[in-house]
XYZ file of C-alpha atoms in Angstrom:
216
model
C 12.487 24.090 -5.049
C 9.414 22.481 -6.172
C 9.275 18.956 -4.762
C 8.422 15.575 -7.140
C 6.489 12.542 -6.326
C 6.756 9.652 -8.689
C 3.707 7.421 -8.900
C 5.648 3.867 -10.831
C 4.149 3.088 -13.829
C 5.097 -0.654 -14.046
C 2.521 -1.852 -15.904
C 0.627 -2.925 -13.276
C -1.820 -1.373 -10.757
C -4.813 0.765 -10.566
C -2.473 3.456 -12.071
C -4.973 6.136 -13.370
C -7.009 6.640 -10.291
C -3.775 6.394 -7.694
C -2.607 9.274 -9.929
C -5.492 11.599 -10.192
C -5.903 10.872 -6.452
C -2.198 12.124 -6.112
C -2.725 14.920 -8.422
C -5.840 16.198 -5.956
C -4.166 15.586 -2.916
C -1.394 17.405 -4.198
C -3.077 21.101 -4.474
C -1.802 23.905 -3.022
C 1.303 21.644 -1.624
C 3.738 22.624 -4.325
C 4.607 18.907 -5.003
C 4.594 18.033 -8.485
C 3.180 14.673 -9.592
C 5.283 12.652 -12.066
C 4.213 9.074 -13.926
C 6.794 7.237 -14.665
C 9.576 4.397 -14.190
C 12.734 5.436 -15.596
C 15.305 4.654 -13.155
C 16.479 8.586 -13.413
C 12.694 9.600 -12.481
C 13.199 7.305 -9.512
C 16.404 8.967 -8.222
C 15.070 12.987 -9.327
C 11.770 12.261 -7.404
C 11.392 13.534 -3.545
C 8.926 10.645 -2.564
C 7.595 7.518 -4.529
C 4.142 5.686 -4.712
C 4.003 2.091 -5.480
C 0.579 0.843 -6.123
C -0.346 -2.676 -7.318
C -3.410 -4.348 -8.335
C -3.474 -8.183 -9.667
C -1.328 -11.199 -8.755
C 1.754 -10.533 -6.754
C 3.899 -12.683 -9.139
C 3.134 -10.692 -12.034
C 3.674 -7.333 -10.382
C 7.070 -8.521 -9.070
C 7.566 -9.718 -12.518
C 6.577 -6.349 -14.303
C 8.519 -4.286 -11.756
C 11.639 -5.983 -12.432
C 11.497 -5.879 -15.863
C 10.484 -2.032 -15.852
C 13.807 -1.587 -14.722
C 12.701 0.578 -11.524
C 13.183 -2.231 -8.907
C 16.793 -1.468 -8.174
C 16.469 2.467 -8.184
C 13.451 2.210 -5.631
C 15.594 -0.155 -3.224
C 18.533 2.192 -3.339
C 16.614 5.218 -2.931
C 14.221 3.982 -0.156
C 17.479 2.620 1.665
C 18.753 6.142 1.305
C 15.482 7.367 3.129
C 13.406 8.370 0.415
C 9.962 8.124 1.242
C 7.681 5.535 -0.251
C 3.869 4.521 -0.057
C 2.595 1.483 -1.268
C -0.919 0.820 -2.136
C -2.591 -2.454 -1.992
C -0.496 -5.155 -3.765
C 2.196 -2.636 -3.532
C 1.973 -2.939 0.317
C 2.432 -6.984 -0.144
C 5.242 -6.890 -2.346
C 6.989 -5.251 0.461
C 7.051 -8.230 2.425
C 9.601 -11.146 2.302
C 7.339 -13.496 0.516
C 3.594 -13.907 -0.553
C 1.291 -17.608 -0.676
C 0.140 -16.344 -3.851
C 1.986 -18.824 -6.466
C 5.109 -18.749 -3.713
C 5.999 -15.121 -4.603
C 9.533 -13.805 -3.262
C 8.592 -9.952 -2.246
C 11.215 -7.187 -1.796
C 11.621 -7.747 1.756
C 11.654 -4.735 3.250
C 9.439 -5.921 5.882
C 10.071 -9.272 7.486
C 6.944 -11.467 7.244
C 4.750 -13.125 4.589
C 1.697 -12.356 2.610
C -1.441 -15.371 3.297
C -4.706 -16.155 1.433
C -7.767 -15.363 3.539
C -9.074 -18.871 5.352
C -12.737 -18.074 5.952
C -14.066 -21.372 4.285
C -17.206 -22.122 6.042
C -17.152 -19.430 8.552
C -20.332 -16.954 8.523
C -20.289 -13.303 9.243
C -22.455 -11.875 11.838
C -25.599 -11.332 9.295
C -25.479 -15.505 8.656
C -23.773 -14.858 5.374
C -20.894 -16.331 4.175
C -17.470 -14.366 4.011
C -16.779 -14.035 0.761
C -13.059 -13.674 -0.927
C -12.056 -11.305 -1.872
C -12.765 -8.637 0.649
C -14.678 -6.510 -1.583
C -16.156 -3.100 0.198
C -15.778 -0.727 3.118
C -14.329 -1.645 6.054
C -13.172 -0.097 9.553
C -9.423 0.713 10.285
C -8.435 0.666 13.529
C -4.970 2.979 14.280
C -2.161 0.835 15.739
C -0.137 3.455 16.751
C 0.405 7.399 15.487
C 1.712 8.281 12.746
C 2.513 11.619 10.717
C 0.488 9.930 7.254
C -2.408 8.943 9.611
C -2.742 13.396 10.874
C -6.769 14.494 10.491
C -7.948 10.577 10.202
C -9.681 8.937 13.233
C -9.393 5.671 14.442
C -12.365 3.848 13.106
C -12.903 5.444 9.804
C -14.094 3.238 6.881
C -11.758 2.655 3.783
C -12.184 0.830 0.595
C -10.533 -2.911 0.175
C -10.395 -5.127 -2.403
C -8.432 -8.382 -1.590
C -7.797 -12.043 -1.089
C -4.440 -12.164 0.456
C -3.401 -9.706 3.801
C -0.267 -9.050 5.072
C 1.192 -11.037 8.102
C 4.549 -8.877 9.682
C 6.840 -10.307 11.680
C 7.138 -7.304 13.913
C 3.992 -5.999 15.712
C 5.996 -2.765 16.018
C 5.665 -2.439 12.129
C 1.933 -2.661 12.222
C 0.376 0.611 11.769
C -3.412 -0.415 11.526
C -5.331 -3.235 11.439
C -8.876 -3.749 10.422
C -11.000 -7.136 10.730
C -12.685 -9.730 8.313
C -13.353 -12.911 9.751
C -9.915 -12.182 11.818
C -7.774 -9.033 12.537
C -5.184 -8.338 10.459
C -2.555 -5.663 9.425
C -3.792 -3.304 6.664
C -0.996 -0.777 7.088
C 2.452 -0.923 7.827
C 5.054 1.570 8.603
C 8.765 1.788 9.243
C 11.480 4.411 9.048
C 10.353 6.667 5.870
C 7.701 3.759 4.268
C 4.408 3.596 4.840
C 1.811 1.305 3.201
C -2.100 0.305 3.001
C -3.883 -2.966 1.526
C -6.463 -0.893 1.247
C -7.350 1.886 -1.498
C -6.787 5.332 -0.449
C -7.612 6.435 -3.912
C -11.169 4.813 -3.599
C -11.719 5.903 -0.165
C -13.390 9.177 -0.336
C -12.051 12.268 1.957
C -9.788 10.214 4.200
C -8.267 8.364 1.194
C -7.494 11.823 -0.021
C -6.128 13.112 3.437
C -3.792 10.179 3.485
C -2.259 10.735 0.333
C -1.968 14.464 0.736
C -0.326 13.229 4.313
C 2.239 11.462 2.506
C 3.416 14.337 0.178
C 3.643 16.572 3.058
C 5.350 14.242 5.676
C 8.539 15.030 6.743
C 10.369 12.082 8.158
């Protein structure tokens, strides 16, 4: 039987590039890629990708308005695999400092703004916010979605806020921009990244492919 991954379209996020990357990653896996937000599509899918881009308050509002939010929470509670991307990762926590926005509460912890004012990078330049560009990702603990990806690989980031999980065992990877912070989190059937796999060349596609074939 063909398996289906639903890339959630709730009006926010880098949807086209995420969907295209997931489609490319699905080659020869037997997984069908669907884009949508209907609650029945959520229930019918075998796994879900939750992208996000822009202000978290807008993402949360659009997600609630889409009608998909409760269906996603119900399906994840029942063990359906979910992958969050960028703000889609931040939404999984309890709260964001960005406009004091409540999240979905699937991970204890909060999202905080970079506080790098007046600090200099090793080359003497000032840290810029948002962080924008490639950065090294250090794997914090083994996970099937990391299969074939070496610790220290580089992924593409665009963000001004970062996740601060309350429980260290939820941290799947870290990166450093001024200070070290969690750039991937995982628990049970959920895996999420602050960086953009769809903008991260071969290793990014590998992550999506690993998610599609992961059997938690």
